[in-house]
Short mmCIF file of C-alpha atoms in Angstrom, two decimals:
data_model
loop_
_atom_site.label_atom_id
_atom_site.label_comp_id
_atom_site.label_asym_id
_atom_site.label_seq_id
_atom_site.Cartn_x
_atom_site.Cartn_y
_atom_site.Cartn_z
CA MET A 1 -9.46 13.57 -27.11
CA ARG A 2 -8.72 12.52 -23.54
CA ASP A 3 -6.16 9.98 -24.79
CA LEU A 4 -4.40 12.57 -26.96
CA LEU A 5 -4.17 15.05 -24.10
CA PHE A 6 -2.79 12.37 -21.80
CA LEU A 7 -0.21 11.28 -24.39
CA ALA A 8 0.88 14.90 -24.85
CA PHE A 9 1.25 15.24 -21.09
CA VAL A 10 3.33 12.06 -20.90
CA VAL A 11 5.59 13.18 -23.75
CA VAL A 12 6.28 16.49 -21.97
CA CYS A 13 6.97 14.66 -18.70
CA ALA A 14 9.26 12.21 -20.49
CA GLY A 15 11.24 15.17 -21.81
CA TYR A 16 11.74 16.48 -18.28
CA ALA A 17 12.48 12.97 -17.02
CA THR A 18 15.36 12.48 -19.44
CA ARG A 19 17.01 15.58 -17.94
CA ASN A 20 16.18 15.07 -14.27
CA THR A 21 16.37 11.80 -12.33
CA LEU A 22 13.96 12.92 -9.61
CA SER A 23 11.32 13.82 -12.21
CA ALA A 24 11.74 10.40 -13.80
CA TYR A 25 11.41 8.73 -10.39
CA PHE A 26 8.26 10.69 -9.55
CA MET A 27 6.72 9.70 -12.89
CA TRP A 28 7.68 6.08 -12.24
CA SER A 29 5.74 6.30 -8.98
CA TRP A 30 2.82 8.20 -10.52
CA THR A 31 2.30 5.84 -13.45
CA GLY A 32 2.81 2.82 -11.20
CA LEU A 33 0.08 3.77 -8.75
CA LEU A 34 -2.43 5.47 -11.04
CA SER A 35 -4.97 3.19 -12.67
CA ILE A 36 -4.45 4.66 -16.14
CA THR A 37 -6.60 2.12 -17.99
CA THR A 38 -9.58 3.18 -15.88
CA TYR A 39 -9.60 6.64 -17.46
CA LEU A 40 -8.33 5.96 -20.99
CA TYR A 41 -10.35 4.17 -23.64
CA GLY A 42 -8.30 4.31 -26.83
CA SER A 43 -4.84 3.25 -27.94
CA ALA A 44 -3.22 5.37 -25.21
CA ALA A 45 -4.31 2.82 -22.62
CA GLY A 46 -1.98 0.19 -24.03
CA TYR A 47 1.42 1.83 -23.62
CA PRO A 48 3.82 0.56 -20.89
CA TYR A 49 4.10 3.89 -19.07
CA VAL A 50 5.57 2.41 -15.90
CA ALA A 51 8.29 0.56 -17.81
CA ILE A 52 9.16 3.70 -19.81
CA PHE A 53 9.72 5.91 -16.76
CA ALA A 54 11.39 3.11 -14.80
CA ALA A 55 13.86 2.65 -17.67
CA ILE A 56 14.53 6.40 -17.89
CA THR A 57 15.15 6.51 -14.13
CA LEU A 58 17.54 3.56 -14.16
CA VAL A 59 19.49 4.88 -17.15
CA ARG A 60 19.90 8.26 -15.45
CA VAL A 61 20.94 6.56 -12.21
CA LEU A 62 23.68 4.66 -14.03
CA VAL A 63 24.83 7.62 -16.14
CA THR A 64 24.74 10.38 -13.51
CA LYS A 65 25.81 8.17 -10.60
CA GLU A 66 23.33 9.91 -8.28
CA VAL A 67 22.90 6.58 -6.53
CA VAL A 68 25.88 4.95 -4.84
CA LEU A 69 25.35 1.41 -6.04
CA ASP A 70 27.54 -0.22 -3.41
CA ARG A 71 25.31 1.35 -0.71
CA LEU A 72 21.99 0.15 -2.08
CA PHE A 73 21.63 -2.36 0.74
CA ASP A 74 22.61 -0.08 3.62
CA GLY A 75 20.28 -0.18 6.61
CA VAL A 76 18.00 -2.84 8.07
CA THR A 77 15.00 -1.95 5.87
CA ALA A 78 17.03 -2.17 2.65
CA LYS A 79 18.48 -5.53 3.68
CA LEU A 80 15.04 -6.90 4.56
CA LEU A 81 13.58 -5.68 1.26
CA ALA A 82 16.45 -7.27 -0.67
CA LEU A 83 16.03 -10.51 1.30
CA PHE A 84 12.31 -10.53 0.60
CA ALA A 85 12.92 -9.98 -3.12
CA GLY A 86 15.56 -12.70 -3.27
CA HIS A 87 13.27 -15.12 -1.49
CA ALA A 88 10.43 -14.21 -3.88
CA LEU A 89 12.65 -15.13 -6.82
CA LEU A 90 13.43 -18.53 -5.31
CA VAL A 91 9.74 -19.06 -4.52
CA ALA A 92 8.85 -18.49 -8.17
CA ILE A 93 11.57 -20.90 -9.30
CA PHE A 94 10.51 -23.73 -6.96
CA ALA A 95 6.75 -23.14 -7.29
CA TYR A 96 4.20 -25.77 -8.20
CA PRO A 97 3.74 -25.96 -11.98
CA ASP A 98 1.15 -24.03 -13.97
CA LEU A 99 0.45 -21.24 -11.47
CA SER A 100 -1.06 -18.55 -13.68
CA ARG A 101 0.36 -15.49 -11.85
CA ASN A 102 3.50 -16.95 -10.31
CA TRP A 103 6.12 -15.07 -12.33
CA GLU A 104 3.98 -11.95 -12.73
CA LEU A 105 3.82 -11.42 -8.96
CA ALA A 106 7.46 -12.38 -8.44
CA THR A 107 8.67 -9.83 -10.98
CA ASN A 108 6.32 -7.21 -9.52
CA ILE A 109 7.98 -7.70 -6.14
CA LEU A 110 11.43 -7.37 -7.70
CA LYS A 111 10.47 -4.11 -9.43
CA THR A 112 8.84 -2.74 -6.28
CA VAL A 113 11.90 -3.51 -4.16
CA LEU A 114 14.17 -1.87 -6.74
CA PHE A 115 11.98 1.25 -6.61
CA CYS A 116 12.19 1.29 -2.81
CA LEU A 117 15.96 0.74 -2.70
CA LEU A 118 16.48 3.88 -4.79
CA MET A 119 14.32 5.99 -2.49
CA PRO A 120 16.91 6.96 0.17
CA PHE A 121 19.26 8.34 -2.49
CA LEU A 122 16.72 10.36 -4.45
CA LEU A 123 14.58 11.61 -1.54
CA SER A 124 17.51 13.16 0.32
CA THR A 125 16.02 16.51 1.40
CA ARG A 126 12.89 17.71 3.16
CA THR A 127 11.60 19.31 -0.04
CA ARG A 128 12.05 16.10 -2.03
CA ILE A 129 10.43 13.94 0.65
CA GLN A 130 7.39 16.19 0.94
CA ALA A 131 7.07 16.54 -2.84
CA PHE A 132 7.04 12.77 -3.14
CA VAL A 133 4.38 12.47 -0.44
CA LEU A 134 2.28 15.06 -2.30
CA VAL A 135 2.51 13.03 -5.53
CA PHE A 136 1.94 9.79 -3.64
CA ALA A 137 -1.15 11.04 -1.81
CA SER A 138 -2.65 12.75 -4.87
CA VAL A 139 -2.50 9.59 -6.96
CA LEU A 140 -3.87 7.29 -4.29
CA VAL A 141 -6.93 9.40 -3.50
CA PHE A 142 -7.70 10.51 -7.08
CA SER A 143 -10.11 7.66 -7.77
CA GLY A 144 -11.57 8.03 -4.30
CA MET A 145 -12.32 11.68 -4.98
CA ILE A 146 -14.28 10.73 -8.09
CA ASP A 147 -16.24 7.96 -6.36
CA GLY A 148 -16.83 10.22 -3.36
CA LEU A 149 -18.37 12.86 -5.63
CA LYS A 150 -20.56 10.21 -7.29
CA PHE A 151 -21.63 8.93 -3.87
CA LEU A 152 -22.43 12.45 -2.72
CA SER A 153 -24.38 13.39 -5.86
CA SER A 154 -26.39 10.16 -5.71
CA GLY A 155 -27.33 10.65 -2.10
CA GLY A 156 -25.53 7.48 -1.09
CA GLY A 157 -26.75 5.33 -3.97
CA HIS A 158 -23.45 5.02 -5.85
CA LEU A 159 -21.65 1.69 -5.56
CA ALA A 160 -17.86 1.64 -5.98
CA PRO A 161 -17.05 -1.91 -7.13
CA GLY A 162 -13.30 -1.35 -7.41
CA ILE A 163 -10.99 -0.55 -10.32
CA ALA A 164 -8.66 -2.65 -12.44
CA LYS A 165 -5.42 -1.47 -10.87
CA TYR A 166 -6.43 -2.05 -7.26
CA GLY A 167 -8.83 -5.00 -7.45
CA ASP A 168 -12.35 -5.51 -6.15
CA ASN A 169 -14.27 -3.27 -3.76
CA ASN A 170 -12.41 -4.59 -0.70
CA HIS A 171 -8.95 -4.02 -2.18
CA TYR A 172 -10.03 -0.60 -3.40
CA ALA A 173 -11.28 0.36 0.07
CA SER A 174 -7.97 -0.78 1.57
CA ILE A 175 -5.98 1.43 -0.82
CA LEU A 176 -8.22 4.42 -0.06
CA CYS A 177 -7.74 3.88 3.67
CA MET A 178 -3.97 3.81 3.18
CA GLY A 179 -4.06 7.02 1.15
CA LEU A 180 -6.34 8.90 3.57
CA PRO A 181 -3.71 9.64 6.28
CA LEU A 182 -1.29 11.00 3.68
CA CYS A 183 -4.03 13.22 2.30
CA ILE A 184 -4.69 14.51 5.82
CA TYR A 185 -0.96 15.09 6.31
CA VAL A 186 -0.74 17.31 3.22
CA ALA A 187 -3.78 19.27 4.42
CA THR A 188 -2.27 19.88 7.85
CA GLN A 189 1.22 20.82 6.62
CA THR A 190 0.55 23.20 3.75
CA LYS A 191 0.67 26.95 4.31
CA SER A 192 -1.81 27.63 1.52
CA GLN A 193 -5.38 27.85 2.79
CA TRP A 194 -6.72 26.83 -0.60
CA VAL A 195 -4.56 23.72 -0.72
CA LYS A 196 -5.48 22.92 2.89
CA LEU A 197 -9.20 23.22 2.18
CA GLY A 198 -8.79 21.26 -1.05
CA PHE A 199 -7.11 18.28 0.62
CA LEU A 200 -9.54 18.34 3.56
CA ALA A 201 -12.39 18.23 1.05
CA VAL A 202 -10.71 15.34 -0.76
CA SER A 203 -10.27 13.53 2.57
CA PHE A 204 -14.01 13.90 3.14
CA LEU A 205 -14.71 12.48 -0.33
CA VAL A 206 -12.35 9.55 0.27
CA ILE A 207 -14.29 8.59 3.40
CA LEU A 208 -17.46 8.67 1.29
CA ALA A 209 -15.75 6.52 -1.34
CA VAL A 210 -14.87 3.92 1.29
CA LEU A 211 -18.55 3.86 2.31
CA ALA A 212 -19.45 3.49 -1.37
CA THR A 213 -17.42 0.27 -1.58
CA ARG A 214 -19.73 -1.39 1.00
CA SER A 215 -16.57 -3.06 2.26
CA ARG A 216 -16.51 -4.29 5.84
CA GLY A 217 -12.70 -4.26 5.68
CA GLY A 218 -12.79 -0.65 4.51
CA PHE A 219 -14.99 0.30 7.46
CA ALA A 220 -12.54 -1.47 9.79
CA GLY A 221 -9.72 0.47 8.09
CA LEU A 222 -11.40 3.81 8.82
CA LEU A 223 -11.84 2.80 12.45
CA ALA A 224 -8.17 1.76 12.58
CA ILE A 225 -7.04 5.16 11.29
CA ALA A 226 -9.26 6.97 13.80
CA LEU A 227 -7.97 4.76 16.62
CA TRP A 228 -4.37 5.41 15.58
CA LEU A 229 -4.89 9.18 15.51
CA ILE A 230 -6.61 9.18 18.89
CA VAL A 231 -4.26 6.86 20.77
CA LEU A 232 -0.85 7.04 19.12
CA SER A 233 -0.47 10.28 17.19
CA ASP A 234 -0.02 13.87 18.25
CA ARG A 235 -3.27 14.73 16.48
CA LYS A 236 -5.76 13.23 18.92
CA ILE A 237 -8.34 15.95 18.31
CA LEU A 238 -8.14 15.20 14.58
CA GLY A 239 -8.83 11.53 15.33
CA VAL A 240 -11.89 12.40 17.43
CA LEU A 241 -13.14 14.70 14.67
CA LEU A 242 -12.60 11.93 12.10
CA VAL A 243 -14.68 9.53 14.18
CA ALA A 244 -17.41 12.14 14.63
CA ALA A 245 -17.41 13.09 10.95
CA GLY A 246 -17.43 9.44 9.92
CA GLY A 247 -20.39 8.77 12.22
CA VAL A 248 -22.36 11.67 10.76
CA LEU A 249 -21.55 10.59 7.20
CA ILE A 250 -22.64 7.03 7.90
CA LEU A 251 -25.91 8.11 9.49
CA TYR A 252 -26.69 10.51 6.65
CA PHE A 253 -25.38 8.72 3.56
CA ALA A 254 -25.19 5.02 4.36
CA PRO A 255 -27.44 3.17 1.88
CA ASP A 256 -30.09 0.63 2.81
CA GLY A 257 -28.56 -2.61 3.99
CA TRP A 258 -25.16 -1.06 4.77
CA ALA A 259 -25.58 -1.37 8.53
CA ASP A 260 -26.77 -4.96 8.20
CA ARG A 261 -23.67 -5.82 6.19
CA MET A 262 -21.36 -4.16 8.75
CA ASN A 263 -23.12 -6.02 11.56
CA THR A 264 -22.01 -9.33 10.03
CA ILE A 265 -18.53 -8.51 11.38
CA GLU A 266 -19.91 -9.51 14.80
CA SER A 267 -21.17 -12.90 13.53
CA ALA A 268 -18.23 -13.89 11.34
CA ASP A 269 -18.38 -17.51 12.43
CA GLN A 270 -21.86 -17.73 10.89
CA ASP A 271 -20.96 -15.90 7.68
CA ALA A 272 -20.48 -18.34 4.78
CA SER A 273 -18.17 -15.90 3.01
CA PHE A 274 -15.96 -15.57 6.07
CA MET A 275 -15.86 -19.30 6.73
CA GLY A 276 -14.86 -19.81 3.10
CA ARG A 277 -11.88 -17.59 3.82
CA VAL A 278 -11.01 -19.65 6.88
CA GLY A 279 -11.02 -22.69 4.62
CA ALA A 280 -8.51 -20.94 2.37
CA TRP A 281 -6.34 -20.16 5.42
CA LYS A 282 -6.43 -23.86 6.29
CA VAL A 283 -5.24 -24.87 2.82
CA SER A 284 -2.59 -22.13 2.79
CA SER A 285 -1.18 -23.37 6.10
CA ALA A 286 -1.19 -26.95 4.81
CA ILE A 287 0.82 -25.84 1.75
CA ALA A 288 3.33 -24.11 4.04
CA ILE A 289 3.70 -27.14 6.32
CA ALA A 290 4.53 -29.26 3.27
CA ASN A 291 6.82 -26.55 1.85
CA PRO A 292 8.12 -24.58 4.86
CA VAL A 293 10.98 -22.78 3.10
CA PHE A 294 9.61 -21.70 -0.29
CA GLY A 295 5.86 -22.32 0.02
CA GLY A 296 3.82 -23.36 -2.98
CA GLY A 297 4.48 -20.38 -5.24
CA PHE A 298 2.49 -17.23 -5.85
CA ARG A 299 -1.28 -17.78 -5.82
CA ALA A 300 -0.77 -21.51 -5.26
CA VAL A 301 -3.89 -21.72 -3.10
CA GLN A 302 -6.01 -20.50 -6.02
CA ALA A 303 -4.81 -23.29 -8.31
CA LEU A 304 -7.39 -26.09 -8.25
CA PRO A 305 -4.87 -28.98 -8.45
CA VAL A 306 -2.94 -27.56 -5.48
CA TRP A 307 -6.13 -26.90 -3.53
CA LEU A 308 -7.37 -30.46 -4.06
CA GLN A 309 -3.99 -31.83 -3.02
CA PHE A 310 -3.97 -29.94 0.29
CA GLN A 311 -7.61 -29.45 1.29
CA ASP A 312 -7.46 -32.49 3.58
CA ALA A 313 -3.73 -32.35 4.37
CA THR A 314 -2.19 -31.54 7.75
CA SER A 315 -2.68 -27.87 8.57
CA LEU A 316 -2.24 -25.64 11.61
CA PRO A 317 -4.03 -27.20 14.63
CA PHE A 318 -6.75 -24.57 15.02
CA PHE A 319 -8.05 -25.38 11.51
CA SER A 320 -8.58 -29.08 12.22
CA ASN A 321 -12.38 -28.87 12.30
CA ILE A 322 -12.80 -26.51 9.34
CA ALA A 323 -14.41 -27.99 6.24
CA THR A 324 -13.17 -27.02 2.79
CA ILE A 325 -14.81 -27.10 -0.62
CA GLY A 326 -13.25 -28.55 -3.75
CA LYS A 327 -12.50 -25.19 -5.31
CA GLY A 328 -9.40 -22.96 -5.38
CA LYS A 329 -9.97 -19.79 -3.38
CA ALA A 330 -7.89 -16.66 -2.72
CA ALA A 331 -6.09 -16.63 0.62
CA HIS A 332 -7.99 -13.51 1.79
CA SER A 333 -5.31 -12.55 4.30
CA ILE A 334 -1.89 -11.03 3.79
CA TRP A 335 -0.52 -13.33 6.49
CA PHE A 336 -1.87 -16.57 5.06
CA GLU A 337 -1.26 -15.35 1.52
CA VAL A 338 2.46 -14.99 2.22
CA LEU A 339 2.48 -18.18 4.31
CA GLY A 340 1.03 -20.32 1.52
CA ASP A 341 2.90 -18.58 -1.29
CA MET A 342 6.32 -18.14 0.34
CA GLY A 343 6.40 -20.58 3.25
CA PHE A 344 7.25 -19.91 6.88
CA VAL A 345 10.55 -18.31 5.86
CA GLY A 346 8.79 -15.82 3.61
CA LEU A 347 6.24 -15.03 6.32
CA ILE A 348 9.00 -14.39 8.87
CA ILE A 349 10.70 -11.94 6.50
CA PHE A 350 7.37 -10.25 5.71
CA VAL A 351 6.38 -9.85 9.37
CA THR A 352 9.88 -8.64 10.26
CA LEU A 353 9.72 -6.07 7.46
CA ILE A 354 6.45 -4.65 8.80
CA GLY A 355 7.58 -4.85 12.42
CA ASN A 356 10.82 -3.04 11.57
CA ALA A 357 8.79 -0.23 9.96
CA PHE A 358 7.00 0.39 13.26
CA VAL A 359 10.37 0.26 15.07
CA ASN A 360 11.59 2.92 12.63
CA LEU A 361 8.54 4.99 13.57
CA LEU A 362 9.56 4.90 17.24
CA SER A 363 13.14 5.83 16.28
CA ILE A 364 11.87 8.78 14.23
CA LYS A 365 9.89 10.09 17.20
CA ALA A 366 13.01 9.89 19.37
CA LEU A 367 15.07 11.72 16.74
CA VAL A 368 12.42 14.43 16.40
CA ARG A 369 12.59 15.03 20.16
CA GLN A 370 16.36 15.49 19.89
CA ILE A 371 16.16 17.94 17.00
CA GLY A 372 13.20 19.98 18.21
CA ALA A 373 10.55 22.07 16.48
CA SER A 374 12.30 22.18 13.10
CA ALA A 375 11.69 18.43 12.70
CA GLN A 376 8.03 18.36 13.72
CA TRP A 377 6.99 17.96 10.09
CA ALA A 378 8.90 14.66 9.99
CA GLY A 379 7.24 13.46 13.18
CA SER A 380 3.80 14.28 11.77
CA LEU A 381 4.63 12.51 8.51
CA ALA A 382 5.89 9.46 10.37
CA ASN A 383 2.65 9.33 12.38
CA MET A 384 0.57 9.44 9.21
CA LEU A 385 2.72 6.82 7.51
CA GLY A 386 2.23 4.69 10.61
CA ALA A 387 -1.54 5.19 10.35
CA SER A 388 -1.38 4.19 6.69
CA LEU A 389 0.60 1.04 7.47
CA PHE A 390 -1.71 0.20 10.38
CA ALA A 391 -4.71 0.53 8.03
CA PHE A 392 -2.96 -1.87 5.65
CA VAL A 393 -2.39 -4.40 8.43
CA VAL A 394 -6.03 -4.22 9.57
CA THR A 395 -7.67 -4.31 6.13
CA GLY A 396 -5.08 -6.71 4.74
CA SER A 397 -5.82 -9.29 7.43
CA LEU A 398 -8.89 -10.23 5.38
CA LEU A 399 -7.49 -9.52 1.90
CA SER A 400 -4.95 -10.96 -0.52
CA SER A 401 -3.01 -7.72 -0.88
CA ALA A 402 0.47 -8.52 0.43
CA TYR A 403 2.30 -7.64 -2.78
CA PHE A 404 0.81 -4.27 -3.75
CA GLU A 405 3.60 -1.73 -4.18
CA MET A 406 2.15 0.95 -1.90
CA ASN A 407 2.75 -1.12 1.24
CA TYR A 408 6.47 -1.28 0.55
CA SER A 409 6.71 2.39 -0.43
CA VAL A 410 5.28 3.37 2.96
CA ILE A 411 7.82 1.09 4.68
CA ALA A 412 10.64 2.60 2.61
CA LEU A 413 9.47 6.16 3.34
CA LEU A 414 9.72 5.50 7.07
CA ALA A 415 13.31 4.31 6.53
CA VAL A 416 14.06 7.42 4.46
CA LEU A 417 12.75 9.69 7.22
CA LYS A 418 14.85 7.90 9.82
CA LEU A 419 17.96 8.25 7.66
CA TYR A 420 17.29 11.95 7.02
CA LEU A 421 16.78 12.73 10.71
CA THR A 422 19.80 10.67 11.75
CA LYS A 423 21.96 12.84 9.51
CA GLN A 424 20.39 15.95 11.06
CA VAL A 425 21.23 14.75 14.55
CA ASP A 426 24.78 13.88 13.52
CA ALA A 427 25.19 17.38 12.07
CA LEU A 428 23.97 18.95 15.36
CA ARG A 429 26.50 16.94 17.37
CA ARG A 430 29.47 18.12 15.33
#
């Protein structure tokens, strides 16, 4: 029954999508981020929903000419995204043989970049930007809301192991941390008290869901968001309240052994799991030294033949005394993941892309000051997008999550906000 209802919903949405490019684009985003297979159990789980709505969007873009194709690469962010995608394609071509996910990840990057390049054209007004953020936030925290309710009803006994779309418990916690600031933004911006209370309640449940993952990275992500809100945003009181609420939730709901697991953050050098990750960083750096331009290909470090070839090879100096085991292991760091997969050139592009997003954040704040009160919503959104990206940087430093589409959507949204405000300032000067 659930599958039939979902299929009926998709058919209705597809009808709207064929008549409206923005609707098609929103559905492309919604189906791309939602873990559909987690909630469907019949034949409906097997349809390529993302491909369907992506195709509808692209056909409408070409037919209606809502996107100026010769301006797709305008702006620093667009150029960096295009450069990253082009480099990813070359990485896949020159990769070591028999890498199981090489072309899958390369094509995912290409599709994600295409989605992001269309964003400035389709999200051209305040209403469209905020509607997209509402869809974006709702999808990202949907699973967290469910796991938060389970955690609450079980008195802290529920374990959230992760879901198929996002990965294991650590990846899942990272995604929830990235979605949390956007959820808070919707709650603080809406004029409806019911919507405000609803999103604040969901934010509470998402924090519980992060606790339910038992992820040390997720806990670090929550602390990163609180630190961002206290130090860098205009919502310092909200940050203090988040820290206080998080502390109360941990004291009341944290299951047995949770504190002991979090305390291992302080003794990482004695944690076998952590030292195994350091071994993977060593191998990743050795792959990059041997292949500085294109790296070894996507997930090269997880391929046993590649691992064995480089486990004793020359690596970065600070890994010289680290022992490795004869087993392929995930990079467990966005930085070393990109380094091993895409070489030093790929890492430079990746770091520049993230750094440029934070530069855009500073530019947005300056533009908001020029425009005044009417642009405060954009300043608040930029702050929350910054918190989301900061959470990604913190949690991703111990995860292989460099290529998930949400990271790039947040970066693109910051560029969209900057473009929108720049046009507003130009209009005021005329």
